[in-house]
Protein backbone atom coordinates (compact mmCIF):
# COMPACT_ATOMS: atom_id res chain seq x y z
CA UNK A 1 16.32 11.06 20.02
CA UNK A 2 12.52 11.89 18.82
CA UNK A 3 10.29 8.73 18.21
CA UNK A 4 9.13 8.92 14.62
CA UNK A 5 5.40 9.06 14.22
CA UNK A 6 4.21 7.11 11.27
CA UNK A 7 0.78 8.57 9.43
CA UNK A 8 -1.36 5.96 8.06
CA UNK A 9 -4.70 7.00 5.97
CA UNK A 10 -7.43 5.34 7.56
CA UNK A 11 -9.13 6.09 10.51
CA UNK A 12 -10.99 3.73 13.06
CA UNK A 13 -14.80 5.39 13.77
CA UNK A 14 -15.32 3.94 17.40
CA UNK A 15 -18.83 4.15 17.37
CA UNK A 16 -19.38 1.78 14.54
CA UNK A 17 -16.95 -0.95 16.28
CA UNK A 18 -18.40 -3.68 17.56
CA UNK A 19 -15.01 -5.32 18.87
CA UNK A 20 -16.07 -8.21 16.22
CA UNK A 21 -12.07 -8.84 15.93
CA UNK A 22 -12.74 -9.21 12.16
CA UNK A 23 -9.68 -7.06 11.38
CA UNK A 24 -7.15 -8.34 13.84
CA UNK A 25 -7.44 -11.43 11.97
CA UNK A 26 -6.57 -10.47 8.74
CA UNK A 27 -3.94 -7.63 10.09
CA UNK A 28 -0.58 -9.52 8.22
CA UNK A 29 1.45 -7.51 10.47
CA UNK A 30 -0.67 -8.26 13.47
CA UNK A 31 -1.09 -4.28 14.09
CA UNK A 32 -4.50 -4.51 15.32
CA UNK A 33 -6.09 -5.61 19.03
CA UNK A 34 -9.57 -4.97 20.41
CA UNK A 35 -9.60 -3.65 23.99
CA UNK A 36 -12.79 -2.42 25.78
CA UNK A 37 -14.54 -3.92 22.90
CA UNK A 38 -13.23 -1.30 20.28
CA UNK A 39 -10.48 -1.79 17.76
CA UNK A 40 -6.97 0.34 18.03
CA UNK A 41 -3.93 0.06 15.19
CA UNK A 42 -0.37 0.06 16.45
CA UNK A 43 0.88 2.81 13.83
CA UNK A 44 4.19 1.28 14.11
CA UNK A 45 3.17 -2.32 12.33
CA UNK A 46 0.51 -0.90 10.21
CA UNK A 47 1.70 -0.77 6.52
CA UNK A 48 -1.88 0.29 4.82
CA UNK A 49 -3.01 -2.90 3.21
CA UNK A 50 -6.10 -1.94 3.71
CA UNK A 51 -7.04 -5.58 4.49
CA UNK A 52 -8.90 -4.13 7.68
CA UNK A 53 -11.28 -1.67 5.43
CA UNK A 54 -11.93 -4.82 3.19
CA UNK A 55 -13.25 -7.11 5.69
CA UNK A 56 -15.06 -4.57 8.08
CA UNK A 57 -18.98 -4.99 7.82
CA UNK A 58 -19.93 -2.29 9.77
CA UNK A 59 -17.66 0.46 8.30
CA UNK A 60 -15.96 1.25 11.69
CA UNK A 61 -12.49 1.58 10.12
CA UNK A 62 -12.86 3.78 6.78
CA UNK A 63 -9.89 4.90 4.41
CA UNK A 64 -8.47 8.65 4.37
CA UNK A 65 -7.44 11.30 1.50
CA UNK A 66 -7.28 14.56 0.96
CA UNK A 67 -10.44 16.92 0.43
CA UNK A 68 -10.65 18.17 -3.26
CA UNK A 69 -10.72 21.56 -2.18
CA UNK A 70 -7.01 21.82 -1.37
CA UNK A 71 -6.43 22.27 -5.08
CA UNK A 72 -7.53 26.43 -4.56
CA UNK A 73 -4.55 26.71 -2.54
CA UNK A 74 -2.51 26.71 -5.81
CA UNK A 75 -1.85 28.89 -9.09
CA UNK A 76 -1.17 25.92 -10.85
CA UNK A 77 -3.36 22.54 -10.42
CA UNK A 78 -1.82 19.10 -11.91
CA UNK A 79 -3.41 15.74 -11.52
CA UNK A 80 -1.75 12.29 -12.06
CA UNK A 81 -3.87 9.62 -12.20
CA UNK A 82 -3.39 5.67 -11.17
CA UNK A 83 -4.00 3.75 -14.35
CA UNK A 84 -6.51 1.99 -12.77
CA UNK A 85 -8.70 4.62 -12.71
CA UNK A 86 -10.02 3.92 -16.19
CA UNK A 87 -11.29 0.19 -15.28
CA UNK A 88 -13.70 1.70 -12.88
CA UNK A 89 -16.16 2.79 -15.03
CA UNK A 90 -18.98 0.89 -17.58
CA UNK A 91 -17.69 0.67 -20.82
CA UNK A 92 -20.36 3.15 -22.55
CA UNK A 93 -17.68 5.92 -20.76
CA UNK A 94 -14.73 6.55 -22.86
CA UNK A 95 -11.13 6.42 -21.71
CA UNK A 96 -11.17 9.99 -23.12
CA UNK A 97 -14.32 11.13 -21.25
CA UNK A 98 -12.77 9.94 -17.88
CA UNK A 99 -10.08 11.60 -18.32
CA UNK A 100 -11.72 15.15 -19.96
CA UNK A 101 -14.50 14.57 -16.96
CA UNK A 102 -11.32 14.72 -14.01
CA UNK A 103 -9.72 17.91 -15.96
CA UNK A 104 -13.21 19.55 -15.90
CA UNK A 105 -12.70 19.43 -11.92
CA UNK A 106 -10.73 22.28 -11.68
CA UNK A 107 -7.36 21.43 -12.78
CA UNK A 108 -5.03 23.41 -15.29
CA UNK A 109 -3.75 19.82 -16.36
CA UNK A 110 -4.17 16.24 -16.26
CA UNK A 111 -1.01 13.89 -16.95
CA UNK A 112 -1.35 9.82 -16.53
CA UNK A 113 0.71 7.39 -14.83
CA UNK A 114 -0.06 5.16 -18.25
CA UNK A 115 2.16 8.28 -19.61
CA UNK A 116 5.48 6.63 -18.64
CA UNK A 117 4.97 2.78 -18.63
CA UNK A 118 7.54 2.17 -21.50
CA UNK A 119 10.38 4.08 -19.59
CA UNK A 120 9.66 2.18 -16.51
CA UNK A 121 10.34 -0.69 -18.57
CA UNK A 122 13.59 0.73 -19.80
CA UNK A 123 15.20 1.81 -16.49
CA UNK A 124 14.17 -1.55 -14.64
CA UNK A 125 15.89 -3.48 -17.26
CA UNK A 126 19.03 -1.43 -17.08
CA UNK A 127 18.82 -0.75 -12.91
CA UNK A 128 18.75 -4.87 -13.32
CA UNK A 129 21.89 -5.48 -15.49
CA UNK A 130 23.81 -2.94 -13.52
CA UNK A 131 23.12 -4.64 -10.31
CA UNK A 132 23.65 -7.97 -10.67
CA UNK A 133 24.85 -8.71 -7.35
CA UNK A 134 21.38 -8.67 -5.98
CA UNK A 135 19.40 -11.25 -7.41
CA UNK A 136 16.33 -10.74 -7.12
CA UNK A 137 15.36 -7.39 -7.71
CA UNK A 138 12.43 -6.37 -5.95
CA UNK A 139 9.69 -4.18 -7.00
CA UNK A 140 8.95 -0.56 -5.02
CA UNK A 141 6.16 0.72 -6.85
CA UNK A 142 3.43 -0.93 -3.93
CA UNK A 143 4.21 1.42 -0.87
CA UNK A 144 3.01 -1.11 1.76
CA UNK A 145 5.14 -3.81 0.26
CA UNK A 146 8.48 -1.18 0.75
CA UNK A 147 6.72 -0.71 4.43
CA UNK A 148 6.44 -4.45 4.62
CA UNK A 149 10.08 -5.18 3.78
CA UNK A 150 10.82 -2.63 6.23
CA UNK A 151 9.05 -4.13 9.25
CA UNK A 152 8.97 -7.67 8.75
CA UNK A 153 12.19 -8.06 5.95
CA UNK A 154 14.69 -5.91 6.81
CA UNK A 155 17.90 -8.06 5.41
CA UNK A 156 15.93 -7.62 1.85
CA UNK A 157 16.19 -3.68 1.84
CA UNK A 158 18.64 -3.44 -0.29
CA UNK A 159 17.00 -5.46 -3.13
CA UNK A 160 14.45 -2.83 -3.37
CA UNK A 161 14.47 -1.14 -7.02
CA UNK A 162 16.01 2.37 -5.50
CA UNK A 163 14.24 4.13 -8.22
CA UNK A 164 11.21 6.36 -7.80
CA UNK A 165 7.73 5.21 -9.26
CA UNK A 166 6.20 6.22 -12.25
CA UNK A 167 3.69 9.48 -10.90
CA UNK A 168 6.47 10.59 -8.73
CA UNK A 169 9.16 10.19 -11.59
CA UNK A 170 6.19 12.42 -13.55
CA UNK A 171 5.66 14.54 -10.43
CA UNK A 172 9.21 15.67 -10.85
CA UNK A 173 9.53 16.08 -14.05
CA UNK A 174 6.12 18.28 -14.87
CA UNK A 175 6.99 20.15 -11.70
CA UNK A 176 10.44 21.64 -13.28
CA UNK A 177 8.46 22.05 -16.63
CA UNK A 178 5.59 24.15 -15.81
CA UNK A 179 7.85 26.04 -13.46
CA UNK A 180 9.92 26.75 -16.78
CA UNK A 181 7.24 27.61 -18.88
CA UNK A 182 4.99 29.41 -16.56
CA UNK A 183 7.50 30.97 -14.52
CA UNK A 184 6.15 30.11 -11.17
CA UNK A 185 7.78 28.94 -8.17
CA UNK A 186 7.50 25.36 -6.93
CA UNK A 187 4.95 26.50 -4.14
CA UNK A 188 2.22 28.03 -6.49
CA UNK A 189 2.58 24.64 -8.59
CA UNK A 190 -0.07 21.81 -6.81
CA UNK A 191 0.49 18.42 -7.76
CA UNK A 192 -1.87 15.70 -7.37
CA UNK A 193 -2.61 12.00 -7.36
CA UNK A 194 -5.45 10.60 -7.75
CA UNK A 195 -5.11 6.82 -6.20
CA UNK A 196 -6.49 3.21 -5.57
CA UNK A 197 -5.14 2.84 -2.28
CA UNK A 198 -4.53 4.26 0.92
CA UNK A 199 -0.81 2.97 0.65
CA UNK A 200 -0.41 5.58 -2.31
CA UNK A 201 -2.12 8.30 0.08
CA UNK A 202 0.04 7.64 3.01
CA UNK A 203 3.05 7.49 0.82
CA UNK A 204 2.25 11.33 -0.42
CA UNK A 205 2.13 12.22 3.12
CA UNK A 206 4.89 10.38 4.18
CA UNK A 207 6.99 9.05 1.67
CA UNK A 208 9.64 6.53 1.93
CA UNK A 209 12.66 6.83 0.67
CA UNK A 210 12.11 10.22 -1.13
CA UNK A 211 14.13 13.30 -0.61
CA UNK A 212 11.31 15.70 0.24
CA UNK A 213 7.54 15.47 -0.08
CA UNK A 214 7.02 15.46 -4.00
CA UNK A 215 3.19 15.66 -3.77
CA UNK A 216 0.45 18.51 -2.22
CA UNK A 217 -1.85 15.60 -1.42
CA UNK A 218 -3.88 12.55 -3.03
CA UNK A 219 -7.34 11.83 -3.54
CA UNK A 220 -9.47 8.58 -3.68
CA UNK A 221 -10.45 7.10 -7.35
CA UNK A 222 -13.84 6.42 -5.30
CA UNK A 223 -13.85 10.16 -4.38
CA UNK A 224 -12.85 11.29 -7.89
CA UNK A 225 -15.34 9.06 -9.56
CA UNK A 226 -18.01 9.96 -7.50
CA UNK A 227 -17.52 13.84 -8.52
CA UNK A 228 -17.51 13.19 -12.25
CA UNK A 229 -19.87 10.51 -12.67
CA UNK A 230 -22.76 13.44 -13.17
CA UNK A 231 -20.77 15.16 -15.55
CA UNK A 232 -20.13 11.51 -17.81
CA UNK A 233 -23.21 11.84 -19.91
CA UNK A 234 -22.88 15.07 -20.90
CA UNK A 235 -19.31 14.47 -21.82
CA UNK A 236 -20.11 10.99 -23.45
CA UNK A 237 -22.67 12.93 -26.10
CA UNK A 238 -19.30 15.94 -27.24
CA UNK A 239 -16.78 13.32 -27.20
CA UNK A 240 -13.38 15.65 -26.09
CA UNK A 241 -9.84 15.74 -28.46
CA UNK A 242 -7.83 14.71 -25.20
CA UNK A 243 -4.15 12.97 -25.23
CA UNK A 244 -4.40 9.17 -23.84
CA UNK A 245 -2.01 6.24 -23.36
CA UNK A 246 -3.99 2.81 -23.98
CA UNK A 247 -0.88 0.85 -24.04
CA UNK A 248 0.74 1.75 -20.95
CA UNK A 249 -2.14 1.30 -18.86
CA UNK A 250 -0.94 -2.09 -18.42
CA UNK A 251 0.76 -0.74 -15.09
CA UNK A 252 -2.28 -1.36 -13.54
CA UNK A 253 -2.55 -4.91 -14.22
CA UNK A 254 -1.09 -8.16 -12.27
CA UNK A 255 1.83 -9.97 -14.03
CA UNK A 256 1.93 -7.43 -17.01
CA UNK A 257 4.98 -5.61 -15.79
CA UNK A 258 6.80 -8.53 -14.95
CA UNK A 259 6.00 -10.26 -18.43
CA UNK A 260 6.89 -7.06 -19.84
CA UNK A 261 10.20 -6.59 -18.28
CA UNK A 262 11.06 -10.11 -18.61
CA UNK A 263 13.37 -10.60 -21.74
CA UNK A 264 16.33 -13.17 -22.77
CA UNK A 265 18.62 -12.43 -20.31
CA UNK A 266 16.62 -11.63 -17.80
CA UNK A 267 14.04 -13.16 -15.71
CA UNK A 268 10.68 -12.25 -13.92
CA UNK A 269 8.19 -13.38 -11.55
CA UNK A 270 4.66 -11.29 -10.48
CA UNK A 271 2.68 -12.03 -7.03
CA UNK A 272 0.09 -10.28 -5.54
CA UNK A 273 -2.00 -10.65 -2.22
CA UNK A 274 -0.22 -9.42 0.70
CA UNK A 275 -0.35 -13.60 2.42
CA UNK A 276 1.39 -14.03 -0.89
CA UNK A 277 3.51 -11.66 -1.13
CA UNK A 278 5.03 -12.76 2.81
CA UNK A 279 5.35 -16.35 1.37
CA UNK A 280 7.35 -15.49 -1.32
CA UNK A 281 9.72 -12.70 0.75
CA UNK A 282 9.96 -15.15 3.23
CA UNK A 283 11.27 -17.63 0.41
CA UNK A 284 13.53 -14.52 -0.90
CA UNK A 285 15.45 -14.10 2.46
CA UNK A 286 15.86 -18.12 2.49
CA UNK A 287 17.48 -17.40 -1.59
CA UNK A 288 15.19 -20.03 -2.48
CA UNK A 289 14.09 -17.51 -5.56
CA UNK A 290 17.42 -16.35 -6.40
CA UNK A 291 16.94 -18.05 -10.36
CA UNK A 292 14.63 -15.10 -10.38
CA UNK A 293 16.57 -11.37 -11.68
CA UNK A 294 13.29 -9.26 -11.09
CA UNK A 295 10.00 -9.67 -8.62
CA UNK A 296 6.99 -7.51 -8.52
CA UNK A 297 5.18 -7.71 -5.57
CA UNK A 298 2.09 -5.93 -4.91
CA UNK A 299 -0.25 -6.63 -2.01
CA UNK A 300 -3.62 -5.62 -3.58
CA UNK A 301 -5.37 -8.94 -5.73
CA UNK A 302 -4.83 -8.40 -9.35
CA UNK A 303 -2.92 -5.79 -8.72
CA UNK A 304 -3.45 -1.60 -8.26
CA UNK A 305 -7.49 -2.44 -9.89
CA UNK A 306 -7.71 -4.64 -6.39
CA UNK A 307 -6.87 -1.48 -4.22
CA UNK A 308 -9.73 -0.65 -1.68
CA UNK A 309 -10.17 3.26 -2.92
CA UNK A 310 -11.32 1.38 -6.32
CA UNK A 311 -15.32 1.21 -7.04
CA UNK A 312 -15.35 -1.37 -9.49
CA UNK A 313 -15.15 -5.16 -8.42
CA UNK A 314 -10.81 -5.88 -9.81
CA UNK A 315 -12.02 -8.73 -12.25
CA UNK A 316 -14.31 -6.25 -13.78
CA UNK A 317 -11.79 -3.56 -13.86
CA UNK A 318 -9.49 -5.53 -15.41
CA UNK A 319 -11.16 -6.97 -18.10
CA UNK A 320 -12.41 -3.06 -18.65
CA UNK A 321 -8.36 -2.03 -19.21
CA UNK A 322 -7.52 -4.84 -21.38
CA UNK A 323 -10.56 -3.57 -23.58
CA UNK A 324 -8.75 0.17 -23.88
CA UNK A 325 -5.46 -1.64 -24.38
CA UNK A 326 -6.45 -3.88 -27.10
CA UNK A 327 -8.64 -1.00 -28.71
CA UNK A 328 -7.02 2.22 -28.12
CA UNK A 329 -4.79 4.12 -30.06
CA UNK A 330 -2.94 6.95 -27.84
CA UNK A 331 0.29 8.76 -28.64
CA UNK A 332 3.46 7.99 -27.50
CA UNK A 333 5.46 10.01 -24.55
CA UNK A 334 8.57 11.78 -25.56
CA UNK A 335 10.72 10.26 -22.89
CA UNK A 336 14.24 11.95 -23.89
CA UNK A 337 14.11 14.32 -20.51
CA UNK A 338 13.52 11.38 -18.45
CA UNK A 339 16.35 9.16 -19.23
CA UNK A 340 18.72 12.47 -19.23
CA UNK A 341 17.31 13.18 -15.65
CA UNK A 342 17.32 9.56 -15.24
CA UNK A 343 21.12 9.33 -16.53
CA UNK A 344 21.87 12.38 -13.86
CA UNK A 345 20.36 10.02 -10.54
CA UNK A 346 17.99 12.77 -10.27
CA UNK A 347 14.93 9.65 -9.91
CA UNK A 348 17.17 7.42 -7.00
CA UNK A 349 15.64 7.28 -3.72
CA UNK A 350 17.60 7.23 -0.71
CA UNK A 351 18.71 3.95 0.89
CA UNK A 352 15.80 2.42 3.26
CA UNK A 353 15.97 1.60 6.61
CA UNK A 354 14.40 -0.78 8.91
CA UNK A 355 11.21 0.38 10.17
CA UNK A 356 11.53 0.05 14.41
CA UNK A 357 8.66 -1.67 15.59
CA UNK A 358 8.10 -1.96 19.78
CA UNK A 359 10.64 -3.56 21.82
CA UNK A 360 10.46 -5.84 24.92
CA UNK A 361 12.69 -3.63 26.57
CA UNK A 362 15.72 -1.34 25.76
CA UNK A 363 17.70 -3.23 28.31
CA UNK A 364 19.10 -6.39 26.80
CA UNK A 365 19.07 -8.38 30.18
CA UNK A 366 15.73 -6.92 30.80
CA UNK A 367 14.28 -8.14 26.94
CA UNK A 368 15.61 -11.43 27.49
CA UNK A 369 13.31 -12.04 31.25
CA UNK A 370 10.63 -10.26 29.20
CA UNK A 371 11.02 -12.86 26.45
CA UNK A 372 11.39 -15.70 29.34
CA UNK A 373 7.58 -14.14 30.82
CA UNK A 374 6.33 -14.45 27.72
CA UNK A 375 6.88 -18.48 26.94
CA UNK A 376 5.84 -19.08 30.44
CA UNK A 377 2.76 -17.54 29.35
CA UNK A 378 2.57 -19.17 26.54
CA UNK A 379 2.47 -22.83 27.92
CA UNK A 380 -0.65 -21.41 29.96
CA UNK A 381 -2.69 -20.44 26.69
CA UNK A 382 -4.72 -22.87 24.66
CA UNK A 383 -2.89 -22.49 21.45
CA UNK A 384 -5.90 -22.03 19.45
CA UNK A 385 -5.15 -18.27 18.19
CA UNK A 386 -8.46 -17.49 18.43
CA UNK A 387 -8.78 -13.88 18.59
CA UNK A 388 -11.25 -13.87 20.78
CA UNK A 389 -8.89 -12.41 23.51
CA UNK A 390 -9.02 -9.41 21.12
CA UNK A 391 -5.10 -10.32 20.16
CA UNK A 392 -4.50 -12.07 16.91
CA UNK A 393 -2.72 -15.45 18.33
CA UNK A 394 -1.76 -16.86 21.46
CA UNK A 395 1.78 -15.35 21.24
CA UNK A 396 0.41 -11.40 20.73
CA UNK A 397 -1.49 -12.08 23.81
CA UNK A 398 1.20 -13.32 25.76
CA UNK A 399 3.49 -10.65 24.18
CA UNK A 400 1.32 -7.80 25.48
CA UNK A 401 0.49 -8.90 29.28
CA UNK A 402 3.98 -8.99 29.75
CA UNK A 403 3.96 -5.17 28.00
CA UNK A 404 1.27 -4.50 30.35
CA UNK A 405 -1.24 -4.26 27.62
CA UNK A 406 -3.69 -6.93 28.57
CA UNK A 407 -4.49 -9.85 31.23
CA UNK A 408 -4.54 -13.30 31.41
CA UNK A 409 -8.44 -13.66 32.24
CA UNK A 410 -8.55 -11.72 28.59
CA UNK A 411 -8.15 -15.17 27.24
CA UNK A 412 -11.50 -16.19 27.22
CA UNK A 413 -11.20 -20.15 26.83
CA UNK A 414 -8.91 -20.03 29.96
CA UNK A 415 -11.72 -17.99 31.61
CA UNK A 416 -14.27 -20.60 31.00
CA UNK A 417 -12.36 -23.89 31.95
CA UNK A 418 -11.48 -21.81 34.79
CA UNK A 419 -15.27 -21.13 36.01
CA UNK A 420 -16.00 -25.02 34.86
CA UNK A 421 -13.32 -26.32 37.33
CA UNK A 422 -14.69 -23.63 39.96
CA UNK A 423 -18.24 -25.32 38.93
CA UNK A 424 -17.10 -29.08 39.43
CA UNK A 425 -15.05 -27.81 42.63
CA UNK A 426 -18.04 -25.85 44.24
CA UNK A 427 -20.65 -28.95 43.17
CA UNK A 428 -18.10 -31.68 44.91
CA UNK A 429 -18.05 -29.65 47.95
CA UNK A 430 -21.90 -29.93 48.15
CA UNK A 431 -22.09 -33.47 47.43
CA UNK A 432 -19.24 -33.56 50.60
CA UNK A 433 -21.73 -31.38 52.48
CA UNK A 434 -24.57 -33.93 51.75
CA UNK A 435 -22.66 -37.71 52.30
């Protein structure tokens, strides 16, 4: 059997690392150790938070997506873009220049996640009613909190909505139509996201749960923005006739999704922050929550505007799409395809299943000595889960000397009470020497 190798989008530039352990810290998964001073990422733990781009001053681990350029490769060019994307810029930039501003990029058409918020709405309601022997619901739009119930939750898998989210449920549904209508195979069609996070990118390159790869790739709203933003003025002064959705671009906001599926007969609850989020999933596998029918979980703060791809500071951002929502006046999405394509299961995902993460040992007998090494260990270490060992706690270090990934003198408050007893040893052999 083939060990799966997981992609993640980031990558970790050596040179830049100073071993500071700054990311190992905040790592919820604890995927991250310094060794030789430099920082590595177990790509089986890692579940693209992005926490570790966040808090990194000197830019030694940097987020990944796909160059613009790849969009040549196809007859056909279709964007989707995160609703979020329209908080990012100052508010002299209309929601209709953004948008015309991405289209002038190259692209035969530009569709919006904000397209489809109403129908999300709709089928979470009735995937809710029709399930009601899993209380709560959980919510799968946030790729690393699928990845995180996968690694860390595994008994909660099956309380994942099992329904695709809204820019793949729109990558499948514009990729039949403009193969209709153009006549053009599925090949020559390129489909594209534009993103907030590098969850979103590594789900396009490895998606969970979906049947094939719906995407051809997925670029950065910080990427995107930076192409366009010469292009805004220019724009700003012929204002474009383009189709927008103010009201749905509440998808990008924190606690609107749950307030707008909650309803009488059913009830919601929104969290956000990945230390969160594992507080309340913890409380979900101990059915301390089960009052609760649906839960949105996303790991960003304040939602998809907090993802690390994003420009704009989230508050900002936020405050930016509320403006558009309260102001705007878009047209409304003829959804009648979707819920027939929705009524046919053609938007299920398949079943999830735990994510494997390293083993002691593949030998039961053998895991259980392992696990015996590793409390003896344990008692030896100071307890202070420090990091300065270059392992997140105590336990991670003890963990990996027994896996043969680090030593004992790593722990560097055991090295120094070692050399201070060695100190007091050495100076009461002198004063021996001198009586």
């Amino acid at each position: 059997m083939t060990e799966t190798k997981y992609f993640h989008a980031l990558q970790i530039l050596t040179d830049n690392c100073t071993g500071c352990t700054a990311c190992v810290r905040v790592c919820p998964t604890e995927a991250i150790r310094v060794r030789d001073h430099k920082a590595i990422i177990d790509s089986y733990r890692c579940v693209d938070c992005g926490n570790c781009i966040n808090v990194c001053r000197f830019h030694a681990i940097i987020p990944l997506s796909d160059p613009l350029e790849i969009i040549h490769q196809f007859k056909y060019k279709l964007a989707i873009i995160s609703s979020s994307f329209f908080g990012q810029f100052t508010e002299d930039i209309s929601y209709e220049v953004a948008k015309q501003a991405v289209l002038n990029l190259g692209f035969d058409q530009v569709a919006e996640e904000a397209a489809v918020t109403d129908f999300m709405i709709n089928i979470i309601r009735d995937y809710i009613r029709k399930n009601r022997d899993k209380r709560p619901i959980l919510s799968s739009n946030c790729p690393s909190v699928v990845r995180l119930i996968q690694l860390k939750y595994p008994s909660l898998l099956p309380n994942l909505f099992h329904q695709e989210a809204p820019m793949s449920i729109l990558t499948r549904y514009f990729r039949d139509k403009i193969s209709k209508e153009f006549g053009l195979e599925e090949k020559e069609i390129g489909i594209f996201l534009i993103v907030p996070c590098i969850a979103h990118v590594t789900a396009v390159h490895q998606p969970e749960g979906a049947y094939k790869h719906l995407q051809d790739g997925a670029f950065s709203i910080g990427m995107i923005y930076g192409k366009i933003r010469d292009s805004l003025k220019e724009l700003q002064n012929n204002p474009p006739s383009i189709e927008t959705y103010p009201k749905g671009l509440t998808w990008a906001l924190s606690g609107v999704q749950a307030e707008l599926v909650d309803c009488e007969d059913i009830r919601t609850l929104s969290v956000n922050g990945v230390e969160n989020v594992m507080e309340i999933l913890s409380r979900v596998e101990d059915h301390y929550l089960d009052q609760y029918d649906y839960i949105v979980l996303r790991t960003c703060t304040n939602g998809c505007v907090g993802g690390c791809l994003n420009v704009e500071n989230p508050f900002v951002a936020m405050s930016r799409i509320k403006k558009m929502i309260k102001e705007g006046q878009g047209r409304d999405f003829d959804f009648s395809e979707l819920y027939e394509l929705y009524q046919k299961g053609e938007f299920a995902v398949v079943p999830l299943a735990p994510r494997p993460i390293m083993e002691l040992d593949k030998d039961i007998k053998k895991a259980i000595q392992k696990m015996k090494q590793i409390n003896e260990i344990l008692i030896m270490l100071p307890g202070l889960d420090c990091s300065a060992c270059g392992s997140p706690s105590c336990y991670a270090l003890a963990e990996d000397i027994v896996l043969g990934k680090a030593s004992i003198d790593d722990c560097v408050v055991l090295l120094k009470r070692h050399s201070k007893d060695s100190e007091e040893v050495e100076n009461q052999d002198k004063d021996k020497i001198n009586d």
